[in-house]
Coordinates of C-alpha atoms and ligand atoms in Angstrom, one line a residue:
X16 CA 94.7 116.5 122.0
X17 CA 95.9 114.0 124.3
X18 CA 98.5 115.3 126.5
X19 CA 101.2 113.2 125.0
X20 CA 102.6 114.3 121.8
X21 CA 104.4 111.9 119.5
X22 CA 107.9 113.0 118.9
X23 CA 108.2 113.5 115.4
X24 CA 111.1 111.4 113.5
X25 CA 113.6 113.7 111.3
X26 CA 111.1 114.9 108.2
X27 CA 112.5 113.9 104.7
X28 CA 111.2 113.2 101.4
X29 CA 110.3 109.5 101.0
X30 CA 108.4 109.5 98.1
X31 CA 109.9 107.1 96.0
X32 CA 112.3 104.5 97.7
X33 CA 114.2 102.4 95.2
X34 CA 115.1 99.0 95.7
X35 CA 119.0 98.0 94.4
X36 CA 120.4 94.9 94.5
X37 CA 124.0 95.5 96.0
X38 CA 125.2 92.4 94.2
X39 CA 125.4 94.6 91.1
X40 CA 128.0 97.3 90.9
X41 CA 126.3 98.7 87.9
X42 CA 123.1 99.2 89.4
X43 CA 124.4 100.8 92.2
X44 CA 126.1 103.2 89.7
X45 CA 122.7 104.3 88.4
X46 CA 121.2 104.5 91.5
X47 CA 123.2 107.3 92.7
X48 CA 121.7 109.4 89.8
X49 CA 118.3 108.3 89.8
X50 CA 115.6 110.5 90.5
X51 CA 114.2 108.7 93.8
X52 CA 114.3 110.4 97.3
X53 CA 115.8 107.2 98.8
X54 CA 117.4 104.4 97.9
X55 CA 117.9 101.1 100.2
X56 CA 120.8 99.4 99.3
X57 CA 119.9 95.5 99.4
X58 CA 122.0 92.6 101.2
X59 CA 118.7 90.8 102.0
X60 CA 116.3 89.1 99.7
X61 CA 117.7 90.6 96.2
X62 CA 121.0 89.4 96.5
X63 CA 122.1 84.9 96.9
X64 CA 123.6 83.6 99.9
X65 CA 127.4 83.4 98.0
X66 CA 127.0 86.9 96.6
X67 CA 126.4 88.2 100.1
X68 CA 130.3 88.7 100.9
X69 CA 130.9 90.3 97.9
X70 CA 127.7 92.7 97.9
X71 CA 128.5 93.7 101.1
X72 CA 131.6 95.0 99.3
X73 CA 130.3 96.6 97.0
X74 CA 127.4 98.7 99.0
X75 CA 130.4 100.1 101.4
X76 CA 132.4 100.9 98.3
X77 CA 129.5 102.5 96.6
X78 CA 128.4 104.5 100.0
X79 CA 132.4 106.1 100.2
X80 CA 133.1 106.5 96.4
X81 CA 129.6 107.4 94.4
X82 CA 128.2 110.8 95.0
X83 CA 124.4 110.0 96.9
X84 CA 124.3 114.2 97.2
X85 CA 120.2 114.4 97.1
X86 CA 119.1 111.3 98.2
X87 CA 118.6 109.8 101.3
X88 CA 120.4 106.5 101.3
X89 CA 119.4 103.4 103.6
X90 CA 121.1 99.6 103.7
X91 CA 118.5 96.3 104.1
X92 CA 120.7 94.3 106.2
X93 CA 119.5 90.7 106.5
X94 CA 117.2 89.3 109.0
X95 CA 117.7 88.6 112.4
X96 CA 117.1 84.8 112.0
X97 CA 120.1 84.8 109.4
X98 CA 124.0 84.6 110.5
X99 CA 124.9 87.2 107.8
X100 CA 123.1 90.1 109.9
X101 CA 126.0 91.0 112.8
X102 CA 128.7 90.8 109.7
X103 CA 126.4 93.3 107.5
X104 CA 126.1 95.4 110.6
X105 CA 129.5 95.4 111.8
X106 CA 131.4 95.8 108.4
X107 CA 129.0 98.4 107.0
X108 CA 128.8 100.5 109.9
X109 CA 132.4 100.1 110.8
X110 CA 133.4 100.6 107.7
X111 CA 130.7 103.6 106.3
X112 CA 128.6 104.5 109.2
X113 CA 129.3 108.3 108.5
X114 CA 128.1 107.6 105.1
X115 CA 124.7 105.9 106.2
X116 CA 121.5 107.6 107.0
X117 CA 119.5 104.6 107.5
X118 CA 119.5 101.1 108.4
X119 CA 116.6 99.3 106.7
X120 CA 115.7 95.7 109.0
X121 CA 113.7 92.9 107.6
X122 CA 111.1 91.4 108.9
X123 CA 111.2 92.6 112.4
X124 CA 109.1 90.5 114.5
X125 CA 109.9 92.2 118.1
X126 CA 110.6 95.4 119.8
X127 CA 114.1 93.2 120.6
X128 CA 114.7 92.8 117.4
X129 CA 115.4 96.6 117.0
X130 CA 117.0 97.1 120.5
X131 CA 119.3 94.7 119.5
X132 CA 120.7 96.2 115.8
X133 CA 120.3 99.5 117.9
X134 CA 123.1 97.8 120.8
X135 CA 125.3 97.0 118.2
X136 CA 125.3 100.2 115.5
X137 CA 126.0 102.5 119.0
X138 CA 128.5 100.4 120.5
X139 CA 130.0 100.6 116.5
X140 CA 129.2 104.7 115.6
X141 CA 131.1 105.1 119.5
X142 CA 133.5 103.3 118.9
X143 CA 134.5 104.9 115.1
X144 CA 134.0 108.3 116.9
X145 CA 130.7 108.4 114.6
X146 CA 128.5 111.7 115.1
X147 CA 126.1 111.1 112.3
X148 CA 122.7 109.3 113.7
X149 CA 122.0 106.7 111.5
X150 CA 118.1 105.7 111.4
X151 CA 116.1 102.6 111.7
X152 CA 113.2 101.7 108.5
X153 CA 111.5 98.7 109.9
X154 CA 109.7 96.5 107.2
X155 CA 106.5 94.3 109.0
X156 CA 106.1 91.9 106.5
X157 CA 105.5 89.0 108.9
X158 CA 102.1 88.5 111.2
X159 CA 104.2 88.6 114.2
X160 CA 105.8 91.6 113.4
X161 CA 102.0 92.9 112.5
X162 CA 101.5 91.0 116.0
X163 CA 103.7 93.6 117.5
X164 CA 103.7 96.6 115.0
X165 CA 103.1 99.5 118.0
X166 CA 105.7 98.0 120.5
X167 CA 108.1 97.9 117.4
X168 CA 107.5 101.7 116.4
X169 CA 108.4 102.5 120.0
X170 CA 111.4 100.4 120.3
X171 CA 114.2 103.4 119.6
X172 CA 115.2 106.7 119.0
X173 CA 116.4 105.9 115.6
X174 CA 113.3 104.7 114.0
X175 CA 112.1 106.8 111.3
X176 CA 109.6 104.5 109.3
X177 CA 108.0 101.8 108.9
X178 CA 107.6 99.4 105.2
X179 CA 105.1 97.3 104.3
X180 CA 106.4 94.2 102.7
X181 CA 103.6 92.8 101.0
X182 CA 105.3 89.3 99.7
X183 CA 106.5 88.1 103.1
X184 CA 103.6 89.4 104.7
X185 CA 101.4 87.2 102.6
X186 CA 103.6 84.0 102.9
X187 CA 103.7 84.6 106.4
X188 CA 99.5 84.8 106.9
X189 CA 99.6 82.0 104.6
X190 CA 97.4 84.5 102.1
X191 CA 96.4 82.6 99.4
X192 CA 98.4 84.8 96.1
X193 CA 101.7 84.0 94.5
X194 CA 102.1 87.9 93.2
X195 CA 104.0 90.9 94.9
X196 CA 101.4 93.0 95.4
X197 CA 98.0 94.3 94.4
X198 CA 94.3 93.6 94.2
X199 CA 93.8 89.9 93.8
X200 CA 90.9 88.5 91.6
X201 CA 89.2 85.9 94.2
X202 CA 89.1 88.8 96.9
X203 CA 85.6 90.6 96.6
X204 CA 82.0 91.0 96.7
X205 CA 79.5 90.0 95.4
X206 CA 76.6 92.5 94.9
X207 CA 72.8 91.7 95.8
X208 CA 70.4 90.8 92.6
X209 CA 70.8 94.2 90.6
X210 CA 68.0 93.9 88.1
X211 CA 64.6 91.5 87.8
X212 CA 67.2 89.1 85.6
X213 CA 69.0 89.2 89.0
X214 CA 72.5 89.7 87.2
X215 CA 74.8 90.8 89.7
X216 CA 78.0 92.6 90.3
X217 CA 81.7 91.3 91.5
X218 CA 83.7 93.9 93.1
X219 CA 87.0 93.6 94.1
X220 CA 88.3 94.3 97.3
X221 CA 91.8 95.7 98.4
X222 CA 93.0 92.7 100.4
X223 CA 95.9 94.6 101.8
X224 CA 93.7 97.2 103.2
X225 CA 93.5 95.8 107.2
X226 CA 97.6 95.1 107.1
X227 CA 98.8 99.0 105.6
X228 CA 96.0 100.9 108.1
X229 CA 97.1 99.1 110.5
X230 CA 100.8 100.1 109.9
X231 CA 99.9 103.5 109.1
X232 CA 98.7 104.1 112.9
X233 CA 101.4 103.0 114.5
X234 CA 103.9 104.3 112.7
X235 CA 101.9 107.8 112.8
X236 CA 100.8 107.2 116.6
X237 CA 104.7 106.7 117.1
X238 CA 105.9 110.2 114.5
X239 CA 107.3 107.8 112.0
X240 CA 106.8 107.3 108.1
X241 CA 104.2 104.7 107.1
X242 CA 105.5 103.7 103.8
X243 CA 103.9 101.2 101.3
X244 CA 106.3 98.2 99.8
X245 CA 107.0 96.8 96.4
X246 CA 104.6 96.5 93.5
X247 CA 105.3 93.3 91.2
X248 CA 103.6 93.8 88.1
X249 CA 107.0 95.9 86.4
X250 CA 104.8 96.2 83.2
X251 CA 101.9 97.5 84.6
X252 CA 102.6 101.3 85.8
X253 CA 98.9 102.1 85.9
X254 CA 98.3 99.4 88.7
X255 CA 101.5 100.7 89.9
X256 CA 99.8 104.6 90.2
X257 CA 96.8 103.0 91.9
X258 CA 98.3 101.0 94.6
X259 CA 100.3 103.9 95.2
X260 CA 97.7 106.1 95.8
X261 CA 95.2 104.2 97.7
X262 CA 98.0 104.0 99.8
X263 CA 98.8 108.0 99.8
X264 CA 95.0 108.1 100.6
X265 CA 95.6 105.9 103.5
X266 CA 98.5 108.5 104.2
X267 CA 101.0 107.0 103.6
X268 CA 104.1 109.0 102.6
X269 CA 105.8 106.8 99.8
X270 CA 106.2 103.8 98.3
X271 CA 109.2 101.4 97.0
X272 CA 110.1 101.0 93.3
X273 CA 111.4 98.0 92.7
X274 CA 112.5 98.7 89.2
X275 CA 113.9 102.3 88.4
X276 CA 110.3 103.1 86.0
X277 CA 108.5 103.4 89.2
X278 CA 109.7 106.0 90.6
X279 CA 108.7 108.8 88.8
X280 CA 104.8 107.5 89.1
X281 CA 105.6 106.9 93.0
X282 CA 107.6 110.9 93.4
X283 CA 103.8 111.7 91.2
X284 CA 101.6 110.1 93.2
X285 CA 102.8 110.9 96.4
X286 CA 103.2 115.2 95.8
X287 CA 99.7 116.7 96.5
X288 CA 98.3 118.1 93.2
X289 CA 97.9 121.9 92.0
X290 CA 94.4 121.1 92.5
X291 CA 94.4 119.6 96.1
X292 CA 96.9 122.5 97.6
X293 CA 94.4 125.2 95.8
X294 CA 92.0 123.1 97.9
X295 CA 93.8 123.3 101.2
X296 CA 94.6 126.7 100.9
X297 CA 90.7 128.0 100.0
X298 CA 89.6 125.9 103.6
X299 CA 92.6 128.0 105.3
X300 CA 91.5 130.9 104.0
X301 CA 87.5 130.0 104.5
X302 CA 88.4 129.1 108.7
X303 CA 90.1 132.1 108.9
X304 CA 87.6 134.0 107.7
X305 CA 85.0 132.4 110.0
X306 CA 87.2 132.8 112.6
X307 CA 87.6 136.5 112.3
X308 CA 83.4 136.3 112.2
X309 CA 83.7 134.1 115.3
X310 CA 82.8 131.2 113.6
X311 CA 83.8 127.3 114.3
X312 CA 82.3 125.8 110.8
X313 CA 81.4 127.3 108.1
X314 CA 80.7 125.8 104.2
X315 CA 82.9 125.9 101.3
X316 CA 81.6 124.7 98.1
X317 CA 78.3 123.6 99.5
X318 CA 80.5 121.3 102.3
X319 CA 80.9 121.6 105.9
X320 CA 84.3 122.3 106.7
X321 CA 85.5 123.3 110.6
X322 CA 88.7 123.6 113.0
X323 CA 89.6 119.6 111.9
X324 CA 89.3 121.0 108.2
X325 CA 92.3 122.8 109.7
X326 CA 94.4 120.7 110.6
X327 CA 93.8 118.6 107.1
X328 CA 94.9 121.5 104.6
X329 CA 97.9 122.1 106.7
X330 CA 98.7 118.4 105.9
X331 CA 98.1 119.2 102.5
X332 CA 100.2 122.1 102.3
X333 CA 103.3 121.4 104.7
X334 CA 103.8 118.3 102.1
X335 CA 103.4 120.6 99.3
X336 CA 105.5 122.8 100.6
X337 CA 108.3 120.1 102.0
X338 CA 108.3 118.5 98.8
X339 CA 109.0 122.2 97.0
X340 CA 112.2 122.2 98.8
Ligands
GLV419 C1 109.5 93.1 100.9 O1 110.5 92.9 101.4 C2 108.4 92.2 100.7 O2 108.6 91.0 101.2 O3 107.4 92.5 100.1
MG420 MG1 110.5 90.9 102.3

């Protein structure tokens, strides 16, 4: 281990983040009782420029009259580039900061970026006699914010996680896909000759695989949340499960739904299985046997498993275990 340790952001369940427009009164209703760990409340992308006023309204009504017992619930302000962003900040916090536990910003292209909604929500919570912290999700959806993703992770106490917005993040590299999300058909391989006919095979490639990894160390190198973003394709919850999980394997912790049928896939996905926490726990039990027998590795299963193999079932089962309650 190097001798610095990342300080580790506050743990909670992030599972299954769902998206709600705050435009609508009656989806913020539902969201309070959905079964997601976290909610973001959205003033950004979801909801028009003339509704913005009004949503606004709504979210701070909806964070001091619904009951959000059981969730984590987080606000997407609008981007720094926009005017609306210092009114969301100042009239949500000022208004419901003790009723906040995070503040979700888009596209965050700088480490500034952050220091400066960070400025204004302290000079705010002081002001209002706030104690609660209120915590930063940063989405990098933009390839200078991908530019920039460590020195972003670092920028403040308050972060907890970082979001992978897929659709910005693909307008902004120019990539060449109009959907939200997923594999894309013209993004692949093609195999060598396979047979004497020399028929061959296309396989398709996960063209987001560079941008999440890449957000999954430094949020990790930096004890924050790497969390995948939205999935498109509301129809299709089987392509759904699989980004999800390819993401999980990446480790990340969660992903958004974007429409309330998602989330019980994403809170699925995302919990370790019976299967994989038997797993863990016959490796725990294996090392400390060998241990005991002054052993470093020994095999399970017919596989070579030593002190790393550790560390990974104890990944295994804290989740299991955090997710258990
Ligand atoms: C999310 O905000 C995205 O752009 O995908
Ligand atoms: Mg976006």
């Amino acid at each position: 281990m190097s001798f610095t340790v990342p300080e580790q952001a506050p743990a909670r369940l992030n599972r299954s983040e769902l998206a709600v427009p705050g435009s609508s009164t009656r989806f913020l209703e539902k969201a309070a009782g959905s079964n997601a760990d976290m909610v973001f409340l959205d003033l950004e992308d979801a909801v028009t420029p003339s509704d913005k006023p009004q949503a606004r309204k709504n979210i701070i009504a909806a964070l001091n009259d619904l009951d959000w017992s059981g969730k984590t619930v987080s606000v997407r302000i609008n981007g720094l580039d926009t005017h609306y962003m210092y009114r969301d900040v100042v009239d949500l916090v000022e208004q419901a900061g003790d009723k906040i536990d995070l503040i979700m910003i888009p596209k965050v292209g700088t480490a500034s970026d952050v220091y400066a909604v960070d400025m204004l929500v302290t000079q705010i919570c002081a002001a209002k006699g706030f104690t609660n912290k209120i915590g930063f999700e940063m989405i990098i959806e933009t390839a200078l914010g991908m530019q920039n993703v460590h020195e972003i992770a670092a920028a403040s106490p308050r972060n907890e996680s970082l979001h992978f917005g897929v659709a910005d993040y693909a307008a902004s590299t120019k990539a060449r896909t109009t959907a939200i999300g997923g594999p894309n058909p013209g993004y692949g391989v093609l195999t060598d000759a396979l047979d004497d006919a020399g028929r061959r095979d296309f396989h398709w490639g996960d063209m987001w695989h560079y941008a999440i990894a890449r957000m999954v160390v430094a949020a990790r190198a930096n004890g924050l949340r790497p969390i995948d973003g939205p999935f498109g394709d509301i129809k299709d919850l089987d392509g759904y499960r699989a980004q999800a999980m390819r993401a999980a394997i990446l480790g990340c912790e969660g992903k958004w739904a974007i429409h309330p049928t998602q989330v019980d896939a994403a809170n699925d996905v995302f919990s370790p299985s019976d299967a994989e926490v038997a797993k863990a726990n016959a490796i725990l039990a294996a090392m400390e046997q060998a241990q005991k027998e002054g052993k470093g590795a020994v095999t399970l299963d017919g596989r070579l498993i030593d002190i790393a193999s550790i560390k990974q079932a104890e990944v295994m089962v804290q989740t299991a275990a955090a997710i258990k309650g």
